[in-house]
Amino acid sequence: MAKTILDIKGLRKTYGIHEVLKGVDCAVQEGEVISIIGSSGSGKTTLLRCVNMLEEFQGGTINLDGEEIGYRVDGASRRRKSEKEIARQRALTGMAFQQFNLFPHMSAAENVMLGLVKVKKMTNPEARAIAERWLDRVGLAARANHYPGQLSGGQQQRVAIARAIAMSPRLMLFDEVTSALDPELVGEVLQVIKGLAADGMTMLLVTHEMRFAYEVSSRVIFMNQGVICEEGDPKEMFVRPKTERLAEFLKTSSFN
Ligand SMILES: Nc1ncnc2c1ncn2[C@@H]1O[C@H](COP(=O)(O)OP(=O)(O)O)[C@@H](O)[C@H]1O
Ligand SMILES: [Mg+2]
């Protein structure tokens, strides 16, 4: 039986009076690749950001690799953990976003090395070796000393993915990593994610690439208005959606 890496129970998140996550339950086993789909505003990004404690949440629990994320819950009382503790927990996950957020004045290798040196306290040569290994894995061995401005969007996104994964996270979170790319650059980034999936990396990815979700995911989660509306095997869900909502969504999406 696979090990549960992530266990989300009754997750609630509000912005002011607006409840954007209305009780989300989701368990992820080691090695699973889960695609989160759903229309804009359904809460996909917020869900990932809660897992990474980039957002506070008001109810429920997120257990990551056996640890309660963000809060110490004791009966009815709930206290935010120390910032130091939260920073440590944040490093259990790696995240890649639509925007690559690379440092423009640092080479690809230096961008990947930064967290290894600053957070993991590695020496420069240790960090360099790991950075080069991951840049090689994402097909950028020859670009290690290039600056972001000298790289295409697809290459920059691959550096950003290498940077996140070099930190050895227990779970990778991808939020629409191909949405800002020119169409001809989408494939190379999806290929990298596919490779990581094949290697057994556990991942949660928000995507609009329905064909990709269909091919790569072990499970798909369809979110609608702050709840998981339907989930299951992509081979089943995309072909025979059980809910009207999902059927509607698939009609307007790129999956054909
Ligand atoms: N910082 C914020 N302040 C207030 N409302 C927000 C904020 N971020 C997101 N929201 C709202 O939360 C809802 C879910 O947003 P989001 O998680 O970004 O959806 P998705 O990623 O599925 O498009 C939306 O209604 C959005 O307007
Ligand atoms: Mg989003």
PDB file of C-alpha atoms and ligand atoms in Angstrom:
ATOM      1  CA  MET A   1       0.000   0.000   0.000  1.00  0.00           C
ATOM      2  CA  ALA A   2       1.426   3.356  -1.029  1.00  0.00           C
ATOM      3  CA  LYS A   3       2.179   5.942   1.588  1.00  0.00           C
ATOM      4  CA  THR A   4      -0.032   9.011   1.947  1.00  0.00           C
ATOM      5  CA  ILE A   5       2.091  12.107   1.312  1.00  0.00           C
ATOM      6  CA  LEU A   6      -0.622  14.715   1.485  1.00  0.00           C
ATOM      7  CA  ASP A   7      -3.872  14.526   3.401  1.00  0.00           C
ATOM      8  CA  ILE A   8      -6.181  17.532   3.223  1.00  0.00           C
ATOM      9  CA  LYS A   9      -9.303  17.456   5.378  1.00  0.00           C
ATOM     10  CA  GLY A  10     -12.141  19.951   5.380  1.00  0.00           C
ATOM     11  CA  LEU A  11      -9.990  22.794   4.074  1.00  0.00           C
ATOM     12  CA  ARG A  12     -11.680  26.175   4.306  1.00  0.00           C
ATOM     13  CA  LYS A  13     -10.270  29.460   3.120  1.00  0.00           C
ATOM     14  CA  THR A  14     -11.898  32.844   3.090  1.00  0.00           C
ATOM     15  CA  TYR A  15     -10.877  36.201   1.712  1.00  0.00           C
ATOM     16  CA  GLY A  16     -12.855  38.590   3.891  1.00  0.00           C
ATOM     17  CA  ILE A  17     -16.414  37.354   3.628  1.00  0.00           C
ATOM     18  CA  HIS A  18     -15.771  35.481   0.412  1.00  0.00           C
ATOM     19  CA  GLU A  19     -15.320  31.759   1.029  1.00  0.00           C
ATOM     20  CA  VAL A  20     -13.168  30.408  -1.792  1.00  0.00           C
ATOM     21  CA  LEU A  21     -12.438  26.916  -0.442  1.00  0.00           C
ATOM     22  CA  LYS A  22     -15.543  25.422   1.115  1.00  0.00           C
ATOM     23  CA  GLY A  23     -14.350  22.177   2.630  1.00  0.00           C
ATOM     24  CA  VAL A  24     -11.846  20.407   0.408  1.00  0.00           C
ATOM     25  CA  ASP A  25     -10.847  16.811   1.166  1.00  0.00           C
ATOM     26  CA  CYS A  26      -8.050  15.246  -0.783  1.00  0.00           C
ATOM     27  CA  ALA A  27      -5.469  12.551  -0.131  1.00  0.00           C
ATOM     28  CA  VAL A  28      -2.434  12.040  -2.313  1.00  0.00           C
ATOM     29  CA  GLN A  29      -0.357   8.855  -2.280  1.00  0.00           C
ATOM     30  CA  GLU A  30       3.362   8.769  -2.908  1.00  0.00           C
ATOM     31  CA  GLY A  31       4.098   8.759  -6.643  1.00  0.00           C
ATOM     32  CA  GLU A  32       0.664   9.980  -7.679  1.00  0.00           C
ATOM     33  CA  VAL A  33       0.321  12.640 -10.345  1.00  0.00           C
ATOM     34  CA  ILE A  34      -2.845  14.609  -9.795  1.00  0.00           C
ATOM     35  CA  SER A  35      -4.153  17.161 -12.221  1.00  0.00           C
ATOM     36  CA  ILE A  36      -6.472  19.831 -10.920  1.00  0.00           C
ATOM     37  CA  ILE A  37      -8.795  21.248 -13.526  1.00  0.00           C
ATOM     38  CA  GLY A  38     -11.673  23.689 -13.327  1.00  0.00           C
ATOM     39  CA  SER A  39     -12.736  27.066 -14.572  1.00  0.00           C
ATOM     40  CA  SER A  40     -11.076  30.304 -13.586  1.00  0.00           C
ATOM     41  CA  GLY A  41     -11.884  31.345 -10.015  1.00  0.00           C
ATOM     42  CA  SER A  42     -12.785  27.848  -8.804  1.00  0.00           C
ATOM     43  CA  GLY A  43     -10.020  27.878  -6.171  1.00  0.00           C
ATOM     44  CA  LYS A  44      -7.250  25.814  -7.797  1.00  0.00           C
ATOM     45  CA  THR A  45      -4.422  28.263  -7.145  1.00  0.00           C
ATOM     46  CA  THR A  46      -5.663  28.972  -3.634  1.00  0.00           C
ATOM     47  CA  LEU A  47      -5.612  25.261  -2.862  1.00  0.00           C
ATOM     48  CA  LEU A  48      -1.957  24.946  -3.915  1.00  0.00           C
ATOM     49  CA  ARG A  49      -1.025  28.115  -2.048  1.00  0.00           C
ATOM     50  CA  CYS A  50      -2.564  26.790   1.169  1.00  0.00           C
ATOM     51  CA  VAL A  51      -0.535  23.584   0.895  1.00  0.00           C
ATOM     52  CA  ASN A  52       2.577  25.734   0.631  1.00  0.00           C
ATOM     53  CA  MET A  53       1.375  28.148   3.375  1.00  0.00           C
ATOM     54  CA  LEU A  54       1.581  31.046   0.976  1.00  0.00           C
ATOM     55  CA  GLU A  55      -1.988  31.602   2.165  1.00  0.00           C
ATOM     56  CA  GLU A  56      -3.438  31.223   5.618  1.00  0.00           C
ATOM     57  CA  PHE A  57      -6.513  29.072   5.930  1.00  0.00           C
ATOM     58  CA  GLN A  58      -9.329  29.251   8.413  1.00  0.00           C
ATOM     59  CA  GLY A  59     -10.514  25.693   8.773  1.00  0.00           C
ATOM     60  CA  GLY A  60      -9.513  22.109   8.240  1.00  0.00           C
ATOM     61  CA  THR A  61      -6.086  20.516   8.231  1.00  0.00           C
ATOM     62  CA  ILE A  62      -3.318  19.845   5.767  1.00  0.00           C
ATOM     63  CA  ASN A  63      -1.054  16.977   6.688  1.00  0.00           C
ATOM     64  CA  LEU A  64       2.103  16.726   4.616  1.00  0.00           C
ATOM     65  CA  ASP A  65       4.321  13.697   5.054  1.00  0.00           C
ATOM     66  CA  GLY A  66       3.036  13.264   8.601  1.00  0.00           C
ATOM     67  CA  GLU A  67       3.224  16.928   9.667  1.00  0.00           C
ATOM     68  CA  GLU A  68       0.345  19.318  10.246  1.00  0.00           C
ATOM     69  CA  ILE A  69       1.034  22.291   7.994  1.00  0.00           C
ATOM     70  CA  GLY A  70       0.861  25.813   9.343  1.00  0.00           C
ATOM     71  CA  TYR A  71      -1.178  25.336  12.493  1.00  0.00           C
ATOM     72  CA  ARG A  72      -1.022  23.514  15.756  1.00  0.00           C
ATOM     73  CA  VAL A  73      -4.507  22.151  16.306  1.00  0.00           C
ATOM     74  CA  ASP A  74      -5.426  21.033  19.782  1.00  0.00           C
ATOM     75  CA  GLY A  75      -9.102  20.314  20.309  1.00  0.00           C
ATOM     76  CA  ALA A  76     -10.933  23.537  19.566  1.00  0.00           C
ATOM     77  CA  SER A  77      -7.823  25.707  19.699  1.00  0.00           C
ATOM     78  CA  ARG A  78      -5.781  26.449  16.631  1.00  0.00           C
ATOM     79  CA  ARG A  79      -2.534  28.391  16.651  1.00  0.00           C
ATOM     80  CA  ARG A  80      -0.307  29.413  13.784  1.00  0.00           C
ATOM     81  CA  LYS A  81       3.094  27.779  13.996  1.00  0.00           C
ATOM     82  CA  SER A  82       6.233  29.914  14.278  1.00  0.00           C
ATOM     83  CA  GLU A  83       7.504  31.552  11.092  1.00  0.00           C
ATOM     84  CA  LYS A  84      10.669  29.504  11.342  1.00  0.00           C
ATOM     85  CA  GLU A  85       8.653  26.298  11.515  1.00  0.00           C
ATOM     86  CA  ILE A  86       6.472  27.395   8.606  1.00  0.00           C
ATOM     87  CA  ALA A  87       9.541  28.222   6.508  1.00  0.00           C
ATOM     88  CA  ARG A  88      10.891  24.739   7.179  1.00  0.00           C
ATOM     89  CA  GLN A  89       7.565  23.176   6.231  1.00  0.00           C
ATOM     90  CA  ARG A  90       7.358  25.267   3.091  1.00  0.00           C
ATOM     91  CA  ALA A  91      10.566  23.602   1.923  1.00  0.00           C
ATOM     92  CA  LEU A  92       8.807  20.218   1.971  1.00  0.00           C
ATOM     93  CA  THR A  93       7.073  21.309  -1.218  1.00  0.00           C
ATOM     94  CA  GLY A  94       8.486  22.740  -4.402  1.00  0.00           C
ATOM     95  CA  MET A  95       6.379  25.084  -6.457  1.00  0.00           C
ATOM     96  CA  ALA A  96       6.492  26.317 -10.023  1.00  0.00           C
ATOM     97  CA  PHE A  97       4.181  29.063 -11.265  1.00  0.00           C
ATOM     98  CA  GLN A  98       3.007  30.589 -14.486  1.00  0.00           C
ATOM     99  CA  GLN A  99       5.644  33.304 -13.988  1.00  0.00           C
ATOM    100  CA  PHE A 100       9.105  31.830 -13.700  1.00  0.00           C
ATOM    101  CA  ASN A 101      10.460  34.459 -11.277  1.00  0.00           C
ATOM    102  CA  LEU A 102      14.113  33.807 -12.021  1.00  0.00           C
ATOM    103  CA  PHE A 103      16.674  36.318 -10.820  1.00  0.00           C
ATOM    104  CA  PRO A 104      17.717  38.151 -13.992  1.00  0.00           C
ATOM    105  CA  HIS A 105      21.238  38.956 -12.815  1.00  0.00           C
ATOM    106  CA  MET A 106      22.065  35.322 -12.066  1.00  0.00           C
ATOM    107  CA  SER A 107      22.860  32.549 -14.519  1.00  0.00           C
ATOM    108  CA  ALA A 108      20.616  29.504 -14.838  1.00  0.00           C
ATOM    109  CA  ALA A 109      22.978  27.506 -12.623  1.00  0.00           C
ATOM    110  CA  GLU A 110      23.194  30.298 -10.032  1.00  0.00           C
ATOM    111  CA  ASN A 111      19.396  30.492  -9.887  1.00  0.00           C
ATOM    112  CA  VAL A 112      19.231  26.775  -9.136  1.00  0.00           C
ATOM    113  CA  MET A 113      22.110  26.976  -6.650  1.00  0.00           C
ATOM    114  CA  LEU A 114      20.680  29.812  -4.584  1.00  0.00           C
ATOM    115  CA  GLY A 115      18.322  27.803  -2.386  1.00  0.00           C
ATOM    116  CA  LEU A 116      20.817  24.984  -2.023  1.00  0.00           C
ATOM    117  CA  VAL A 117      23.416  27.390  -0.644  1.00  0.00           C
ATOM    118  CA  LYS A 118      21.136  29.720   1.345  1.00  0.00           C
ATOM    119  CA  VAL A 119      18.604  27.250   2.701  1.00  0.00           C
ATOM    120  CA  LYS A 120      20.340  23.877   2.561  1.00  0.00           C
ATOM    121  CA  LYS A 121      23.700  25.438   3.538  1.00  0.00           C
ATOM    122  CA  MET A 122      25.627  23.587   0.849  1.00  0.00           C
ATOM    123  CA  THR A 123      29.039  24.711  -0.338  1.00  0.00           C
ATOM    124  CA  ASN A 124      29.227  26.308  -3.774  1.00  0.00           C
ATOM    125  CA  PRO A 125      30.794  23.243  -5.432  1.00  0.00           C
ATOM    126  CA  GLU A 126      28.149  20.924  -3.919  1.00  0.00           C
ATOM    127  CA  ALA A 127      25.338  23.195  -5.058  1.00  0.00           C
ATOM    128  CA  ARG A 128      26.898  23.629  -8.501  1.00  0.00           C
ATOM    129  CA  ALA A 129      27.071  19.858  -8.996  1.00  0.00           C
ATOM    130  CA  ILE A 130      23.408  19.417  -8.111  1.00  0.00           C
ATOM    131  CA  ALA A 131      22.370  22.396 -10.248  1.00  0.00           C
ATOM    132  CA  GLU A 132      24.214  21.014 -13.245  1.00  0.00           C
ATOM    133  CA  ARG A 133      22.651  17.609 -12.761  1.00  0.00           C
ATOM    134  CA  TRP A 134      19.133  19.045 -12.715  1.00  0.00           C
ATOM    135  CA  LEU A 135      19.763  21.426 -15.587  1.00  0.00           C
ATOM    136  CA  ASP A 136      20.946  18.421 -17.537  1.00  0.00           C
ATOM    137  CA  ARG A 137      17.753  16.584 -16.581  1.00  0.00           C
ATOM    138  CA  VAL A 138      15.605  19.382 -17.984  1.00  0.00           C
ATOM    139  CA  GLY A 139      17.681  19.468 -21.157  1.00  0.00           C
ATOM    140  CA  LEU A 140      19.648  22.620 -20.385  1.00  0.00           C
ATOM    141  CA  ALA A 141      23.162  21.341 -19.693  1.00  0.00           C
ATOM    142  CA  ALA A 142      24.516  23.627 -22.404  1.00  0.00           C
ATOM    143  CA  ARG A 143      22.696  26.667 -20.988  1.00  0.00           C
ATOM    144  CA  ALA A 144      23.906  26.532 -17.383  1.00  0.00           C
ATOM    145  CA  ASN A 145      25.834  29.789 -17.659  1.00  0.00           C
ATOM    146  CA  HIS A 146      23.210  31.677 -19.625  1.00  0.00           C
ATOM    147  CA  TYR A 147      21.207  34.460 -18.008  1.00  0.00           C
ATOM    148  CA  PRO A 148      17.404  34.343 -18.054  1.00  0.00           C
ATOM    149  CA  GLY A 149      17.335  37.124 -20.649  1.00  0.00           C
ATOM    150  CA  GLN A 150      19.283  34.886 -23.013  1.00  0.00           C
ATOM    151  CA  LEU A 151      16.799  32.017 -22.656  1.00  0.00           C
ATOM    152  CA  SER A 152      13.407  31.387 -24.226  1.00  0.00           C
ATOM    153  CA  GLY A 153      10.312  31.273 -22.028  1.00  0.00           C
ATOM    154  CA  GLY A 154      10.260  27.492 -22.203  1.00  0.00           C
ATOM    155  CA  GLN A 155      13.899  27.323 -21.173  1.00  0.00           C
ATOM    156  CA  GLN A 156      13.322  29.755 -18.306  1.00  0.00           C
ATOM    157  CA  GLN A 157      10.413  27.676 -17.074  1.00  0.00           C
ATOM    158  CA  ARG A 158      12.580  24.571 -17.189  1.00  0.00           C
ATOM    159  CA  VAL A 159      15.199  26.370 -15.078  1.00  0.00           C
ATOM    160  CA  ALA A 160      12.460  27.319 -12.606  1.00  0.00           C
ATOM    161  CA  ILE A 161      11.351  23.682 -12.403  1.00  0.00           C
ATOM    162  CA  ALA A 162      14.961  22.526 -11.940  1.00  0.00           C
ATOM    163  CA  ARG A 163      15.350  25.107  -9.175  1.00  0.00           C
ATOM    164  CA  ALA A 164      12.302  23.814  -7.300  1.00  0.00           C
ATOM    165  CA  ILE A 165      13.117  20.153  -7.686  1.00  0.00           C
ATOM    166  CA  ALA A 166      16.802  20.530  -6.808  1.00  0.00           C
ATOM    167  CA  MET A 167      15.635  21.236  -3.256  1.00  0.00           C
ATOM    168  CA  SER A 168      14.378  17.631  -2.995  1.00  0.00           C
ATOM    169  CA  PRO A 169      10.777  18.439  -2.084  1.00  0.00           C
ATOM    170  CA  ARG A 170       8.430  15.665  -0.951  1.00  0.00           C
ATOM    171  CA  LEU A 171       5.756  17.061  -3.235  1.00  0.00           C
ATOM    172  CA  MET A 172       5.845  19.264  -6.325  1.00  0.00           C
ATOM    173  CA  LEU A 173       3.138  21.829  -6.995  1.00  0.00           C
ATOM    174  CA  PHE A 174       2.736  23.178 -10.520  1.00  0.00           C
ATOM    175  CA  ASP A 175       0.362  26.046 -11.186  1.00  0.00           C
ATOM    176  CA  GLU A 176      -0.355  26.529 -14.882  1.00  0.00           C
ATOM    177  CA  VAL A 177       3.321  26.446 -15.735  1.00  0.00           C
ATOM    178  CA  THR A 178       2.671  26.556 -19.453  1.00  0.00           C
ATOM    179  CA  SER A 179       0.037  29.297 -19.530  1.00  0.00           C
ATOM    180  CA  ALA A 180       2.453  32.171 -20.169  1.00  0.00           C
ATOM    181  CA  LEU A 181       4.338  30.346 -22.919  1.00  0.00           C
ATOM    182  CA  ASP A 182       4.079  30.635 -26.671  1.00  0.00           C
ATOM    183  CA  PRO A 183       2.315  27.514 -27.979  1.00  0.00           C
ATOM    184  CA  GLU A 184       5.463  26.103 -29.587  1.00  0.00           C
ATOM    185  CA  LEU A 185       7.257  26.161 -26.204  1.00  0.00           C
ATOM    186  CA  VAL A 186       4.574  24.338 -24.213  1.00  0.00           C
ATOM    187  CA  GLY A 187       5.616  20.852 -25.305  1.00  0.00           C
ATOM    188  CA  GLU A 188       9.172  21.006 -23.987  1.00  0.00           C
ATOM    189  CA  VAL A 189       7.969  21.998 -20.520  1.00  0.00           C
ATOM    190  CA  LEU A 190       5.278  19.318 -20.447  1.00  0.00           C
ATOM    191  CA  GLN A 191       7.916  16.807 -21.519  1.00  0.00           C
ATOM    192  CA  VAL A 192      10.017  17.705 -18.475  1.00  0.00           C
ATOM    193  CA  ILE A 193       7.031  17.248 -16.163  1.00  0.00           C
ATOM    194  CA  LYS A 194       6.251  13.933 -17.825  1.00  0.00           C
ATOM    195  CA  GLY A 195       9.807  12.787 -17.125  1.00  0.00           C
ATOM    196  CA  LEU A 196       9.514  13.735 -13.458  1.00  0.00           C
ATOM    197  CA  ALA A 197       6.209  11.889 -13.250  1.00  0.00           C
ATOM    198  CA  ALA A 198       7.789   8.788 -14.782  1.00  0.00           C
ATOM    199  CA  ASP A 199      10.518   8.987 -12.133  1.00  0.00           C
ATOM    200  CA  GLY A 200       7.876   8.739  -9.420  1.00  0.00           C
ATOM    201  CA  MET A 201       7.801  12.356  -8.224  1.00  0.00           C
ATOM    202  CA  THR A 202       4.567  13.034  -6.379  1.00  0.00           C
ATOM    203  CA  MET A 203       2.852  16.040  -7.919  1.00  0.00           C
ATOM    204  CA  LEU A 204      -0.207  18.174  -7.879  1.00  0.00           C
ATOM    205  CA  LEU A 205      -0.613  20.198 -11.009  1.00  0.00           C
ATOM    206  CA  VAL A 206      -3.114  22.779 -12.052  1.00  0.00           C
ATOM    207  CA  THR A 207      -3.386  22.731 -15.804  1.00  0.00           C
ATOM    208  CA  HIS A 208      -5.462  23.804 -18.761  1.00  0.00           C
ATOM    209  CA  GLU A 209      -3.737  21.219 -20.922  1.00  0.00           C
ATOM    210  CA  MET A 210      -6.476  18.618 -20.949  1.00  0.00           C
ATOM    211  CA  ARG A 211      -4.683  16.261 -23.287  1.00  0.00           C
ATOM    212  CA  PHE A 212      -1.690  16.333 -20.949  1.00  0.00           C
ATOM    213  CA  ALA A 213      -3.876  15.769 -17.877  1.00  0.00           C
ATOM    214  CA  TYR A 214      -5.462  12.850 -19.680  1.00  0.00           C
ATOM    215  CA  GLU A 215      -2.160  11.241 -20.577  1.00  0.00           C
ATOM    216  CA  VAL A 216      -0.067  11.872 -17.481  1.00  0.00           C
ATOM    217  CA  SER A 217      -2.340  11.934 -14.430  1.00  0.00           C
ATOM    218  CA  SER A 218      -3.077   9.022 -12.205  1.00  0.00           C
ATOM    219  CA  ARG A 219      -6.086  10.991 -11.018  1.00  0.00           C
ATOM    220  CA  VAL A 220      -7.901  14.173 -11.980  1.00  0.00           C
ATOM    221  CA  ILE A 221      -9.654  16.548  -9.618  1.00  0.00           C
ATOM    222  CA  PHE A 222     -12.299  18.856 -11.019  1.00  0.00           C
ATOM    223  CA  MET A 223     -12.893  21.905  -8.869  1.00  0.00           C
ATOM    224  CA  ASN A 224     -15.962  24.035  -9.059  1.00  0.00           C
ATOM    225  CA  GLN A 225     -16.777  27.023  -6.855  1.00  0.00           C
ATOM    226  CA  GLY A 226     -14.431  26.068  -4.041  1.00  0.00           C
ATOM    227  CA  VAL A 227     -15.216  22.375  -3.784  1.00  0.00           C
ATOM    228  CA  ILE A 228     -14.057  19.202  -5.478  1.00  0.00           C
ATOM    229  CA  CYS A 229     -16.979  18.515  -7.749  1.00  0.00           C
ATOM    230  CA  GLU A 230     -15.748  15.295  -9.282  1.00  0.00           C
ATOM    231  CA  GLU A 231     -12.564  13.234  -9.244  1.00  0.00           C
ATOM    232  CA  GLY A 232     -11.314  10.014 -10.695  1.00  0.00           C
ATOM    233  CA  ASP A 233      -9.361   8.232 -13.364  1.00  0.00           C
ATOM    234  CA  PRO A 234      -8.800  10.576 -16.320  1.00  0.00           C
ATOM    235  CA  LYS A 235      -9.571   7.799 -18.797  1.00  0.00           C
ATOM    236  CA  GLU A 236     -13.005   7.591 -17.211  1.00  0.00           C
ATOM    237  CA  MET A 237     -13.674  11.212 -16.284  1.00  0.00           C
ATOM    238  CA  PHE A 238     -12.878  12.815 -19.603  1.00  0.00           C
ATOM    239  CA  VAL A 239     -14.887  10.273 -21.500  1.00  0.00           C
ATOM    240  CA  ARG A 240     -17.841   9.794 -19.159  1.00  0.00           C
ATOM    241  CA  PRO A 241     -18.162  12.773 -16.812  1.00  0.00           C
ATOM    242  CA  LYS A 242     -20.633  12.054 -14.012  1.00  0.00           C
ATOM    243  CA  THR A 243     -21.636  15.618 -13.294  1.00  0.00           C
ATOM    244  CA  GLU A 244     -23.273  18.135 -15.578  1.00  0.00           C
ATOM    245  CA  ARG A 245     -20.695  20.708 -14.429  1.00  0.00           C
ATOM    246  CA  LEU A 246     -17.759  18.662 -15.625  1.00  0.00           C
ATOM    247  CA  ALA A 247     -19.466  17.816 -18.899  1.00  0.00           C
ATOM    248  CA  GLU A 248     -20.007  21.557 -19.464  1.00  0.00           C
ATOM    249  CA  PHE A 249     -16.431  22.375 -18.528  1.00  0.00           C
ATOM    250  CA  LEU A 250     -14.989  19.767 -20.870  1.00  0.00           C
ATOM    251  CA  LYS A 251     -17.071  21.139 -23.728  1.00  0.00           C
ATOM    252  CA  THR A 252     -15.416  24.538 -23.346  1.00  0.00           C
ATOM    253  CA  SER A 253     -11.914  23.193 -22.710  1.00  0.00           C
ATOM    254  CA  SER A 254      -9.198  22.148 -25.137  1.00  0.00           C
ATOM    255  CA  PHE A 255      -9.856  18.418 -24.762  1.00  0.00           C
ATOM    256  CA  ASN A 256     -11.248  16.918 -27.906  1.00  0.00           C
TER     257      ASN A 256
HETATM  258  N1  LIG B   1      -5.746  37.757  -2.800  1.00  0.00           N
HETATM  259  C1  LIG B   1      -7.060  37.591  -2.995  1.00  0.00           C
HETATM  260  N2  LIG B   1      -7.977  38.405  -2.407  1.00  0.00           N
HETATM  261  C2  LIG B   1      -9.285  38.235  -2.573  1.00  0.00           C
HETATM  262  N3  LIG B   1      -9.830  37.263  -3.333  1.00  0.00           N
HETATM  263  C3  LIG B   1      -8.992  36.432  -3.967  1.00  0.00           C
HETATM  264  C4  LIG B   1      -7.565  36.538  -3.838  1.00  0.00           C
HETATM  265  N4  LIG B   1      -6.993  35.547  -4.556  1.00  0.00           N
HETATM  266  C5  LIG B   1      -8.008  34.867  -5.124  1.00  0.00           C
HETATM  267  N5  LIG B   1      -9.191  35.382  -4.765  1.00  0.00           N
HETATM  268  C6  LIG B   1     -10.523  34.875  -5.169  1.00  0.00           C
HETATM  269  O1  LIG B   1     -10.593  33.514  -4.802  1.00  0.00           O
HETATM  270  C7  LIG B   1     -11.288  32.770  -5.780  1.00  0.00           C
HETATM  271  C8  LIG B   1     -10.429  31.605  -6.224  1.00  0.00           C
HETATM  272  O2  LIG B   1      -9.285  32.100  -6.891  1.00  0.00           O
HETATM  273  P1  LIG B   1      -8.140  31.170  -7.447  1.00  0.00           P
HETATM  274  O3  LIG B   1      -7.726  30.209  -6.402  1.00  0.00           O
HETATM  275  O4  LIG B   1      -7.090  32.065  -7.997  1.00  0.00           O
HETATM  276  O5  LIG B   1      -8.879  30.396  -8.624  1.00  0.00           O
HETATM  277  P2  LIG B   1      -8.298  29.603  -9.866  1.00  0.00           P
HETATM  278  O6  LIG B   1      -6.841  29.372  -9.644  1.00  0.00           O
HETATM  279  O7  LIG B   1      -9.089  28.341  -9.901  1.00  0.00           O
HETATM  280  O8  LIG B   1      -8.565  30.448 -11.056  1.00  0.00           O
HETATM  281  C9  LIG B   1     -11.643  33.738  -6.891  1.00  0.00           C
HETATM  282  O9  LIG B   1     -12.973  34.148  -6.706  1.00  0.00           O
HETATM  283  C10 LIG B   1     -10.696  34.880  -6.677  1.00  0.00           C
HETATM  284  O10 LIG B   1     -11.278  36.077  -7.114  1.00  0.00           O
HETATM  285 MG    MG B   2      -5.189  29.917 -10.782  1.00  0.00          MG
END
